[in-house]
Coordinates of C-alpha atoms and ligand atoms in Angstrom, one line a residue:
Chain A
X1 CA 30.4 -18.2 58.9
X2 CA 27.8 -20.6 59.3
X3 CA 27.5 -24.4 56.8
X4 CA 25.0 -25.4 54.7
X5 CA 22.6 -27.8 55.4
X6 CA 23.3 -31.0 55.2
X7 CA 21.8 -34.5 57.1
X8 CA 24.2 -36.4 59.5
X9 CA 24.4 -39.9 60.0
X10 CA 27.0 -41.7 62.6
X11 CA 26.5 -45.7 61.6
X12 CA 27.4 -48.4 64.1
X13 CA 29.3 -50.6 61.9
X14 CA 31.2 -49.8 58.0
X15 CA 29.0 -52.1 56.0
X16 CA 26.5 -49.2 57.5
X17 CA 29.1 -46.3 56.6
X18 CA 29.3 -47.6 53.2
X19 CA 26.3 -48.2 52.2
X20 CA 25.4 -44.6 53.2
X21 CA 28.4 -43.4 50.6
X22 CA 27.3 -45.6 47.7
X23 CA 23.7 -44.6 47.9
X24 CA 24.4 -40.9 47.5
X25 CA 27.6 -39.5 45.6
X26 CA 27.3 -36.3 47.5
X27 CA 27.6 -38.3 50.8
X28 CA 31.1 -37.8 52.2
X29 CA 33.0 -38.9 55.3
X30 CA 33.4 -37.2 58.5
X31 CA 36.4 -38.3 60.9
X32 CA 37.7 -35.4 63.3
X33 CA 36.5 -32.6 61.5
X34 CA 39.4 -30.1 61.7
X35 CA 39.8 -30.0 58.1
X36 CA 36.7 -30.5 56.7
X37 CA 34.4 -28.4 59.3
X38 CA 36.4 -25.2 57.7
X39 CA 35.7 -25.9 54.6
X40 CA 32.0 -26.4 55.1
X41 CA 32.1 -23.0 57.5
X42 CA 33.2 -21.2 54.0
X43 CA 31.0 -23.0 52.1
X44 CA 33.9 -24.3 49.8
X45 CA 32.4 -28.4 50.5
X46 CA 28.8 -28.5 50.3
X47 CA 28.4 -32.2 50.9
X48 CA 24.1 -33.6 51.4
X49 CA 25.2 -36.1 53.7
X50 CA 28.3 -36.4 56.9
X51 CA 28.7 -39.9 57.4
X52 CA 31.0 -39.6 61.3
X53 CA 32.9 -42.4 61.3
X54 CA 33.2 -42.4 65.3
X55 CA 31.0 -45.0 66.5
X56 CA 32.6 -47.3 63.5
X57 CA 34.4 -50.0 65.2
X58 CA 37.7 -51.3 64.4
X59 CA 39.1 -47.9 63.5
X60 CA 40.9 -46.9 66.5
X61 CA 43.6 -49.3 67.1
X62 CA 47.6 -49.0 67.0
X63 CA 48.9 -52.3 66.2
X64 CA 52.6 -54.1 65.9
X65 CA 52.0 -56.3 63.2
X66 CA 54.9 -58.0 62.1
X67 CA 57.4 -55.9 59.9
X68 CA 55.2 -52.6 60.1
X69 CA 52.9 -50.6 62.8
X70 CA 48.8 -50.8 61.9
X71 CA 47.5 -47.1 62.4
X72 CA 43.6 -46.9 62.7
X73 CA 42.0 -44.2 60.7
X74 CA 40.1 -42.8 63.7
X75 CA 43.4 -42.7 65.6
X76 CA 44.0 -39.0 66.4
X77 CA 47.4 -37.1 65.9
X78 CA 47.7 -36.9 69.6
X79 CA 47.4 -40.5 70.4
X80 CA 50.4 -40.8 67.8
X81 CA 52.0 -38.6 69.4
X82 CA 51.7 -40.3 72.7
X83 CA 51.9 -43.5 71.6
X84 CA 55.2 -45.8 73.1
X85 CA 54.9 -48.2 70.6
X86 CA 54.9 -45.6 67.4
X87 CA 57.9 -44.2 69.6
X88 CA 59.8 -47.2 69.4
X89 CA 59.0 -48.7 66.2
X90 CA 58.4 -45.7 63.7
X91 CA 59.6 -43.1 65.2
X92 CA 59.4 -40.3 62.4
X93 CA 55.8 -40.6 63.4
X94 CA 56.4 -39.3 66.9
X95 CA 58.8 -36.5 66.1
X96 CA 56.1 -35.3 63.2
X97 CA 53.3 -35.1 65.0
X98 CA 54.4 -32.6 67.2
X99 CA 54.7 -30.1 63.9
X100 CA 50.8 -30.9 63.2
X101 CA 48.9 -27.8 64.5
X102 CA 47.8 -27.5 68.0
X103 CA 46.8 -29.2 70.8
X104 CA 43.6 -28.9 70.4
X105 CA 43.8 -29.8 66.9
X106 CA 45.6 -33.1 67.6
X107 CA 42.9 -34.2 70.2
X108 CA 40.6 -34.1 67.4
X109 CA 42.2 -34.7 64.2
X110 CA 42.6 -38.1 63.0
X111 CA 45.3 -40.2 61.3
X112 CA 43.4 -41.2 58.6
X113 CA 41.3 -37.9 58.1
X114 CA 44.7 -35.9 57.7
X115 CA 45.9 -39.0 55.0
X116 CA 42.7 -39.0 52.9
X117 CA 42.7 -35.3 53.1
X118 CA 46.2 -36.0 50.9
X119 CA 47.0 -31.9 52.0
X120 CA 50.5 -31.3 50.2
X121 CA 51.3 -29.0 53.5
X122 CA 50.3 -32.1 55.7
X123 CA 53.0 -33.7 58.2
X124 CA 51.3 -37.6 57.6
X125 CA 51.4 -37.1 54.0
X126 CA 54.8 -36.5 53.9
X127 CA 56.1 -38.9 55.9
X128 CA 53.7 -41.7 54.6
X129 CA 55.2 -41.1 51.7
X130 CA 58.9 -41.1 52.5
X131 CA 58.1 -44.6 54.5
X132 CA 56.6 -45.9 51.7
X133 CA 53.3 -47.3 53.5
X134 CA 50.4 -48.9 52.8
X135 CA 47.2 -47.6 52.5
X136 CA 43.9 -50.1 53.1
X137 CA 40.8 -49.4 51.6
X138 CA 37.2 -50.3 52.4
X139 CA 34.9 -49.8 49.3
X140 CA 31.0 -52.2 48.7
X141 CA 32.7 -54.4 46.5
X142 CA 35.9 -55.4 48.9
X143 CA 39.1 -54.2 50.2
X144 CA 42.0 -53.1 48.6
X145 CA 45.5 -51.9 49.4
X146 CA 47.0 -49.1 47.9
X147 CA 51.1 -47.8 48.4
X148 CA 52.2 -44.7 48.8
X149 CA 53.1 -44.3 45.8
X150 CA 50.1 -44.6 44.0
X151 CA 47.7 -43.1 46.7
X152 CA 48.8 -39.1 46.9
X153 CA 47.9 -38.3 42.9
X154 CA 47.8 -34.4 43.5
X155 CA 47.0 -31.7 45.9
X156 CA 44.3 -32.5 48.2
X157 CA 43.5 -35.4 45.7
X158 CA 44.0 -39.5 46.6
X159 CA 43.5 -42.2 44.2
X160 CA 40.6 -43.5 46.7
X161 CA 37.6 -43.9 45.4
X162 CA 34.5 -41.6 47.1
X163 CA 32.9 -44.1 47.9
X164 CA 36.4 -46.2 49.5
X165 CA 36.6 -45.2 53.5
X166 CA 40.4 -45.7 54.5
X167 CA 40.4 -48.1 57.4
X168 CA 43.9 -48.7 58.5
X169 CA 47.3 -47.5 57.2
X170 CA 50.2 -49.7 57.7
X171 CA 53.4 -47.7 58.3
X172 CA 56.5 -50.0 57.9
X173 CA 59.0 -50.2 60.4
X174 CA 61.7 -52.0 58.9
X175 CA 64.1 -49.1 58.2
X176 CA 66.7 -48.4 60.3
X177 CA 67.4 -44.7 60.1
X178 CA 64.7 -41.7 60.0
X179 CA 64.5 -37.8 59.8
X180 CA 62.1 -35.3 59.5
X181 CA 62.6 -31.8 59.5
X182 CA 60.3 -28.8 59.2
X183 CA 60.7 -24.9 58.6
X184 CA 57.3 -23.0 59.4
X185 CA 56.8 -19.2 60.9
X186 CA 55.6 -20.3 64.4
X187 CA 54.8 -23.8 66.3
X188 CA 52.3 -25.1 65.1
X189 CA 51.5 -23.3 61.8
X190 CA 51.5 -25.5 58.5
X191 CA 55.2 -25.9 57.4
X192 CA 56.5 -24.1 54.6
X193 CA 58.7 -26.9 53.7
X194 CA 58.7 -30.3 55.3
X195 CA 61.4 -32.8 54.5
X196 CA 61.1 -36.8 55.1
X197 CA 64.0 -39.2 55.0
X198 CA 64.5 -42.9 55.6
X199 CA 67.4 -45.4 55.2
X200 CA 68.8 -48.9 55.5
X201 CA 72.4 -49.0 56.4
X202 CA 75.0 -51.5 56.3
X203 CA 78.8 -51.4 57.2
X204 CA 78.3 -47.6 57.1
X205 CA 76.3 -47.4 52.9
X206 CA 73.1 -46.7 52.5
X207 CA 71.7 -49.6 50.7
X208 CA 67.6 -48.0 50.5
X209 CA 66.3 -44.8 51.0
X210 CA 63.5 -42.7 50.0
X211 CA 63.2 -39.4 51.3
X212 CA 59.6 -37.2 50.1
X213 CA 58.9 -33.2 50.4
X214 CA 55.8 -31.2 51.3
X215 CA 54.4 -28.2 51.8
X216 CA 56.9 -26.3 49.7
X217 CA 55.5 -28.4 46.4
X218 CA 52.2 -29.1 44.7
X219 CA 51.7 -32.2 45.9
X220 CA 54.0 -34.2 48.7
X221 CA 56.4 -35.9 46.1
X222 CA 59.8 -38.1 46.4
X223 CA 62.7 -36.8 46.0
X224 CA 64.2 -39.3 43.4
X225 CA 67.3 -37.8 42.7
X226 CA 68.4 -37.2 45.8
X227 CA 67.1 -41.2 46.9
X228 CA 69.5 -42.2 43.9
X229 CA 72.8 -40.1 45.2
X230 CA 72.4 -41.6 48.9
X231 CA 71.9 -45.4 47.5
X232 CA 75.6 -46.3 47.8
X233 CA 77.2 -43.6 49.8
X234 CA 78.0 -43.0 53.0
X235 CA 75.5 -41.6 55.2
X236 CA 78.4 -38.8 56.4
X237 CA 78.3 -34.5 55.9
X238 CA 79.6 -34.8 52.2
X239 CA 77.1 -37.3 51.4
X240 CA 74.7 -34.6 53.2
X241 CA 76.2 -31.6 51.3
X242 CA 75.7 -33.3 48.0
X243 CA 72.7 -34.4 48.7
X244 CA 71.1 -30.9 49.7
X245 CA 72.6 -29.2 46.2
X246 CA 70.7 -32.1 44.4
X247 CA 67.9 -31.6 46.3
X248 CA 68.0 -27.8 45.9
X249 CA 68.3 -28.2 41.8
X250 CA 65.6 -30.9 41.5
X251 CA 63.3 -29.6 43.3
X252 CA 60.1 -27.8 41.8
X253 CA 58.6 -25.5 44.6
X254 CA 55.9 -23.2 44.4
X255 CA 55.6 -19.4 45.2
X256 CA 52.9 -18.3 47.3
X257 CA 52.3 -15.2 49.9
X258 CA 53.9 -17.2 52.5
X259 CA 57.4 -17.7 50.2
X260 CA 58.6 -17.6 47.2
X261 CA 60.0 -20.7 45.0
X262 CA 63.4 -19.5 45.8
X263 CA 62.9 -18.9 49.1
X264 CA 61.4 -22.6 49.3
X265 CA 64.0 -23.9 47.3
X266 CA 66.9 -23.0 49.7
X267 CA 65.0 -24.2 52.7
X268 CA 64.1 -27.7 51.1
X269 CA 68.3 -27.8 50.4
X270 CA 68.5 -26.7 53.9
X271 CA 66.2 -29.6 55.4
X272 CA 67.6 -31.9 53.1
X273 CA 70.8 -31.4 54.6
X274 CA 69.5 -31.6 57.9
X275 CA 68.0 -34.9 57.6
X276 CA 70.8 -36.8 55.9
X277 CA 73.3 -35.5 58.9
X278 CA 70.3 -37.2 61.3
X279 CA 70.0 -40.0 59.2
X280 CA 74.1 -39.9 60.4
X281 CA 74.0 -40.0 63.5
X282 CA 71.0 -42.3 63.6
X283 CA 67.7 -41.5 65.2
Chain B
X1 CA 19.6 -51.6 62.7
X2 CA 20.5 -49.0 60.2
X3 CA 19.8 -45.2 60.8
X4 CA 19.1 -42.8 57.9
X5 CA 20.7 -39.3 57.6
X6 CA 18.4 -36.5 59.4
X7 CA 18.5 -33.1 58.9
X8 CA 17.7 -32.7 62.3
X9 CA 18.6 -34.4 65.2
X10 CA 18.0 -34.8 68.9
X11 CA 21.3 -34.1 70.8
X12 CA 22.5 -34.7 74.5
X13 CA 25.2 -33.9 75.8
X14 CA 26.8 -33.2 79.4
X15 CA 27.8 -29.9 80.2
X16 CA 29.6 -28.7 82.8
X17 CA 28.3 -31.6 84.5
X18 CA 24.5 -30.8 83.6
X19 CA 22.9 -32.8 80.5
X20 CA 21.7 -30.5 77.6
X21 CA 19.4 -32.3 75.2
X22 CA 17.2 -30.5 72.0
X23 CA 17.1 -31.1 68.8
X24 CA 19.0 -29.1 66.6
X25 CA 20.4 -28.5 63.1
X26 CA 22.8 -31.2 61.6
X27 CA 24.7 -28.0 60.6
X28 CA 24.5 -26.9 63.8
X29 CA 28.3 -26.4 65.6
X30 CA 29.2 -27.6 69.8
X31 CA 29.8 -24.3 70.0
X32 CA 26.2 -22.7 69.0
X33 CA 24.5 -25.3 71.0
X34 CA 26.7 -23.9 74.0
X35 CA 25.7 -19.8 73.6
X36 CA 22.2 -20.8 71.9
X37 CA 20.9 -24.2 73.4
X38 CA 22.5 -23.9 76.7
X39 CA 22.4 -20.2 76.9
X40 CA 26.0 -20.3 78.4
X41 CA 27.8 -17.5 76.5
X42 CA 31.2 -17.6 78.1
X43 CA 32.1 -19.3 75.3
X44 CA 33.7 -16.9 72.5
X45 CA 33.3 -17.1 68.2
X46 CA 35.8 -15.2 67.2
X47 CA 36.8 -16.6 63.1
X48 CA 34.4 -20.1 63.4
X49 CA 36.8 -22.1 61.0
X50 CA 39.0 -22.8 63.5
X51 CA 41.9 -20.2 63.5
X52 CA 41.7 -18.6 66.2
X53 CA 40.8 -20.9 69.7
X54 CA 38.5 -18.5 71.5
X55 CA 35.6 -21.2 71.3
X56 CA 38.4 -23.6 72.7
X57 CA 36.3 -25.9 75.5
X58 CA 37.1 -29.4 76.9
X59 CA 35.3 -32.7 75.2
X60 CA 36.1 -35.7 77.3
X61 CA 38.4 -33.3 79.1
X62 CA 40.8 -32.6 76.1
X63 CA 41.4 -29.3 74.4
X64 CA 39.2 -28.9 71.3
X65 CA 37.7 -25.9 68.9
X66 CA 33.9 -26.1 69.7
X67 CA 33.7 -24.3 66.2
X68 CA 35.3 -27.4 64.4
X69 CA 33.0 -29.8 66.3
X70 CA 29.3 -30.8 65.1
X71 CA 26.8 -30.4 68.4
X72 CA 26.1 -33.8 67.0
X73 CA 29.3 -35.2 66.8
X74 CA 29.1 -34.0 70.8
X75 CA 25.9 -36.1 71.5
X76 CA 26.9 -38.1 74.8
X77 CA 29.9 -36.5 75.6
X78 CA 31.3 -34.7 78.3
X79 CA 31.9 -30.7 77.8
X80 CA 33.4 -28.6 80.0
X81 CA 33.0 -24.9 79.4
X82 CA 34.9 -21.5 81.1
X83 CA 31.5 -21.7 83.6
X84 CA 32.7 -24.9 84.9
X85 CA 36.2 -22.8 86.8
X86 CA 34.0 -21.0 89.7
X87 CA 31.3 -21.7 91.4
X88 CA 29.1 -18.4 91.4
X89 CA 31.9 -15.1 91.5
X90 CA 35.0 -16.3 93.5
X91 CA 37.9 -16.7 90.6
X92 CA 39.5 -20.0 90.8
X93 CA 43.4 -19.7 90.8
X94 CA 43.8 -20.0 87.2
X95 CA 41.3 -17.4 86.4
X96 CA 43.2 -15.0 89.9
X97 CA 47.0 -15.5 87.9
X98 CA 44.8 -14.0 84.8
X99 CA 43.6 -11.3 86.2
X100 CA 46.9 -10.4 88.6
X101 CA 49.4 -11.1 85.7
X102 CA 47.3 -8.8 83.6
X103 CA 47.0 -11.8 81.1
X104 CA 43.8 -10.1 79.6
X105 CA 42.6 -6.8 78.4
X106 CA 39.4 -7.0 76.4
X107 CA 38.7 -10.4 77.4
X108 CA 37.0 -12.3 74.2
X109 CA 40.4 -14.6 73.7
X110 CA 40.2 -15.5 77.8
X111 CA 37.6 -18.3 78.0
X112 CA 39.6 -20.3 75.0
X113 CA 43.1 -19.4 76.5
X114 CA 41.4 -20.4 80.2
X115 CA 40.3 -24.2 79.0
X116 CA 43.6 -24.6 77.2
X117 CA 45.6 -24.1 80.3
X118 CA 43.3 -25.5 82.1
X119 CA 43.5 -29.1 80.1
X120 CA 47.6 -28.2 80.1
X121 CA 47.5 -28.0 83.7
X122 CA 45.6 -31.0 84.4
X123 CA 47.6 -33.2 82.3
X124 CA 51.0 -31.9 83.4
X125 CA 51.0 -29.7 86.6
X126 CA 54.4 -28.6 86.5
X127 CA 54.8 -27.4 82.5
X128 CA 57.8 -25.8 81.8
X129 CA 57.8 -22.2 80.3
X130 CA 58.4 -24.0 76.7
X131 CA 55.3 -26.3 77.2
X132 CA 53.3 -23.4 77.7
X133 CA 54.1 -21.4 74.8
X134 CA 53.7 -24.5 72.6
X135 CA 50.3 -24.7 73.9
X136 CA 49.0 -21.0 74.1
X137 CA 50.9 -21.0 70.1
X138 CA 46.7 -22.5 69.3
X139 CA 45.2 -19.1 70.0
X140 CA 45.3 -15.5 69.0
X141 CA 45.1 -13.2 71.5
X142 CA 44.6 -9.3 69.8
X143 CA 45.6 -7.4 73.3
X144 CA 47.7 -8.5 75.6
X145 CA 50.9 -9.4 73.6
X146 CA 50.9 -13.6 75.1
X147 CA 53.5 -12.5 77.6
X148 CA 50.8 -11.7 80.1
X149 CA 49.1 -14.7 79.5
X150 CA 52.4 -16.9 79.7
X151 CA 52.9 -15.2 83.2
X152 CA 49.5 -15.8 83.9
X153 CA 49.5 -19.7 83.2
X154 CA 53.0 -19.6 85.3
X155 CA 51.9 -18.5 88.4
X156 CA 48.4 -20.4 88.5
X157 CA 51.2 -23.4 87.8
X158 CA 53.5 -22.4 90.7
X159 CA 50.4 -22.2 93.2
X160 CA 49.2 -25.6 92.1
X161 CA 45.8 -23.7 91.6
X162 CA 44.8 -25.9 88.4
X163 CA 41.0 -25.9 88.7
X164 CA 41.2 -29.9 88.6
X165 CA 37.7 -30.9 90.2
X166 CA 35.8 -32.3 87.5
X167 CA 31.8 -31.7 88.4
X168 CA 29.8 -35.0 88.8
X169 CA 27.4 -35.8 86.4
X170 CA 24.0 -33.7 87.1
X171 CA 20.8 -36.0 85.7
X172 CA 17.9 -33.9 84.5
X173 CA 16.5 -33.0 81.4
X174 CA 17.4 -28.7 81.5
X175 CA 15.8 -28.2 77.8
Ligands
FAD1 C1 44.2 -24.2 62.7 C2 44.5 -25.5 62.0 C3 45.8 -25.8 61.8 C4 46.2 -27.0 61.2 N1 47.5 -27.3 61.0 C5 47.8 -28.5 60.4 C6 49.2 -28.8 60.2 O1 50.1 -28.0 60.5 N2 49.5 -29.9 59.6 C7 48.5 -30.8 59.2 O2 48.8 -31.9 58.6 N3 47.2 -30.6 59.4 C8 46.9 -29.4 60.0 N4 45.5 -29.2 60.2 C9 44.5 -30.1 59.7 C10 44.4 -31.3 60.7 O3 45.5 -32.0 60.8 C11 43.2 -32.2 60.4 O4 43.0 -33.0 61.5 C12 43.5 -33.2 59.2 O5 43.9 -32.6 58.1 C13 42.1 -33.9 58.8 O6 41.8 -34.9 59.8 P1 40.4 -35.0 60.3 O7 40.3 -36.2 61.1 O8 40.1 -33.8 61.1 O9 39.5 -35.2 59.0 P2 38.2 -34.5 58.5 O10 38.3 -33.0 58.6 O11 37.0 -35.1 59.2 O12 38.2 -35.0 57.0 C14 39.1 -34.5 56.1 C15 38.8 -35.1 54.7 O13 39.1 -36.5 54.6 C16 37.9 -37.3 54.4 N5 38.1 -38.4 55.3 C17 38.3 -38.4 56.6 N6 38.5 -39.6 57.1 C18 38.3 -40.5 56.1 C19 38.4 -41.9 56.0 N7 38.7 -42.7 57.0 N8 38.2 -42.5 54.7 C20 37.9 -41.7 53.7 N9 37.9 -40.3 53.7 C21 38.1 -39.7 54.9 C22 36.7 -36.4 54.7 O14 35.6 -36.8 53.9 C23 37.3 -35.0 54.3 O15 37.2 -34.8 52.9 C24 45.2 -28.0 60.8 C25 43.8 -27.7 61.1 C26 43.5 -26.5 61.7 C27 42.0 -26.1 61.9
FES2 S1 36.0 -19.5 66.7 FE1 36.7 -21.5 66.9 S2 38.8 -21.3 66.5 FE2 38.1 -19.3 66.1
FES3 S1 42.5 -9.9 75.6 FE1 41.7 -9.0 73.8 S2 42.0 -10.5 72.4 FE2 43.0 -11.3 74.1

């Protein structure tokens, strides 16, 4: 299947970039492509202007910054996964990029594309969430920073403005345990259920954690119950069985033709289970 | 100096070594300007939206979907195509371990699972049988069943036969 017209710009700087957003509301960004260019193939985005971010500078750095790691939107997934210093800073980074589709998806997909795309099945998502990390927006009238938290409202929806490009997410590498765990068919295909998890442990408690969900849910959402029980305990197998029953009744999965909410709900209990005895032995 | 959006745009972009340049659709995919600008049709469509890695080619000599690339997002880079493996009608080794392995039967998946072991190989000559699935896992193949294929990538592996020359650049205007 073949687009529909549309005009294509690729500015040299993002004052450029965002002046070509605000001046028409149709306008929309284009970073790797591998999730929009589908979408425009079956004519589900029919946007009047692309506006490729690749000649942008500024976008395609990895930086240690003090407490976190400074991810450029234009970074692709493959450079996270290569990268030595995500490796030994925030590490769930490394271990999820190898569940985002192919190579020859990674080579082209960016960071930041796969973030503002906010997919609930999407590896970044999840674990952006669980990490709790910042978001930095670019918009005519200023910047702004925007958590987790507040910045995946609902599937395939952000709280960015269409007009906002996302410049730089800041990914915080202060905790001191991580896990993520994904079920999906075959390598490489999107996850039926993806499971996040982070801690900070002291003299063997868990004194923080957050740990998210995606793929098997609406939207990528925090597992709040399950956060609450670990907060406290011991980060040991009962601690992990408990958690994974929790997990398994709080949970609100969907049913699709790829699984039912059963199905889902048992594999989430599963990965949750998983990830607390990693978040054991420490990763 | 600002530029404004066009509908249609002049593109070059390197080929197999040889610079392409027309102007062309905005719309217009890396992979249609391959078969329909530079007339090299070894390039396969199979789905278009990405699915299915026949139209797999090399940008800057990494694996990508030339269906889920813009010919202008392509403009002044480097693409490598399934003509760029032999010179005229001697097989490389690559394409040889294909063809003794039986690792095709109808052929339209071939070109995309060629460049994808072809970028595998060049980055890591000595992949293990698990780093091959893991990278064959980005295409469908309708036929042969993979194993073939797996054997196929194997052997070129074990002979060291990894197509690695990478053409010079060719100036001259060929549109
Ligand atoms: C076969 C296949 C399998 C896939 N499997 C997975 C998978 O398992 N897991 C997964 O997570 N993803 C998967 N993907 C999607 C892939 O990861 C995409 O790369 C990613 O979702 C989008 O990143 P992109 O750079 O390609 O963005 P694009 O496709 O260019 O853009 C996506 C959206 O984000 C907007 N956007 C992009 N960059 C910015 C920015 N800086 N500021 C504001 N808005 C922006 C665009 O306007 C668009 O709406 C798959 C894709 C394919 C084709
Ligand atoms: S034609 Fe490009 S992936 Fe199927
Ligand atoms: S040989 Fe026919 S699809 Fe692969």
């Amino acid at each position: 299947m073949k687009a529909a017209k549309f005009k294509y710009v690729a500015p040299r700087s993002l004052e450029e970039a965002l002046g070509h957003l605000g001046s028409d509301p149709d306008a929309k960004v284009l970073s790797g492509g591998q999730s929009l260019m589908p979408l425009l193939a079956m004519r589900l985005a029919a946007p009047s202007v692309l506006v490729d971010l690749q000649h942008v500078p500024g976008l395609n750095a990895i930086e240690d910054i003090d407490n976190a790691v400074r991810i450029g939107a234009r970074v692709t997934h493959r450079a996270v996964e290569h990268s030595e210093l995500v490796a030994r800073r925030v590490p769930i980074l490394s271990l999820a990029a190898r569940h985002i589709a192919h190579p020859q998806i990674r080579s082209r997909g960016t960071f930041g594309g796969s973030t503002a795309h906010a997919d609930p099945s999407g590896e970044w998502p999840t674990v952006l969430l669980a990490v709790g990390a910042t978001m930095h927006l670019q918009g005519a009238a200023g910047r702004r920073d925007v958590h987790a938290d507040d910045f995946f409202v609902g599937p395939f929806t952000s709280s960015m403005e269409p007009a906002e490009i996302l410049t730089q997410v800041s990914v915080p590498a202060t905790w001191d345990r991580w896990s993520f765990q994904e079920a999906a068919v075959k390598a490489g295909d999107y996850g039926l259920a993806l499971v996040a998890a982070v801690a900070s442990v002291e003299n063997d408690t868990i004194t923080d954690a957050r740990v998210s969900v995606g793929a098997a849910v609406g939207s990528v959402t925090r597992l709040r119950e399950v956060e609450q029980l670990l907060i406290g305990a011991a980060p040991d197998l009962n601690t992990a069985e408990r958690a994974a029953r929790v997990a398994t009744d709080s949970v609100k999965p969907i049913s699709d033709i790829h699984g039912s909410s059963d199905y889902r709900r048992n594999l989430v209990g599963s990965l949750v289970k998983r990830a607390i005895v990693e978040l054991k032995n420490g990763a | 100096m600002s530029a404004t959006p066009q509908e249609r745009l002049e593109v070059s972009i390197s080929i197999n070594g040889r610079r392409y340049k027309a102007p062309v659709e905005a719309r217009k995919t890396l992979a249609d300007f391959i078969r329909e600008d530079a007339h090299l049709t070894g390039t396969k469509l199979g789905c278009e939206h990405g699915v299915c890695g026949s139209c797999t080619v090399l940008i800057d000599d990494a694996p990508a979907r030339s269906c889920l690339t813009l010919a202008a997002q392509a403009d002044g880079h480097r693409v490598r195509t399934v003509e760029s493996l032999t010179e005229g009608q001697e097989l490389n080794g690559l394409q040889r371990a294909f063809r003794e392995q039986h690792g095709l039967q109808c052929g339209f998946c071939t070109a995309g699972f060629l460049m994808t072991a072809t970028a595998l190989l060049e980055e890591n000559p000595t992949p293990t049988r698990d780093d091959i699935v893991e990278t064959v896992s980005g295409s469908l193949c309708r036929c042969t069943g993979y194993q073939t294929i797996i054997a196929a990538i194997e052997q070129a592996a074990a002979e060291g036969a990894a197509d690695t020359q990478k053409h010079d650049e060719q100036e001259g205007d060929v549109l």
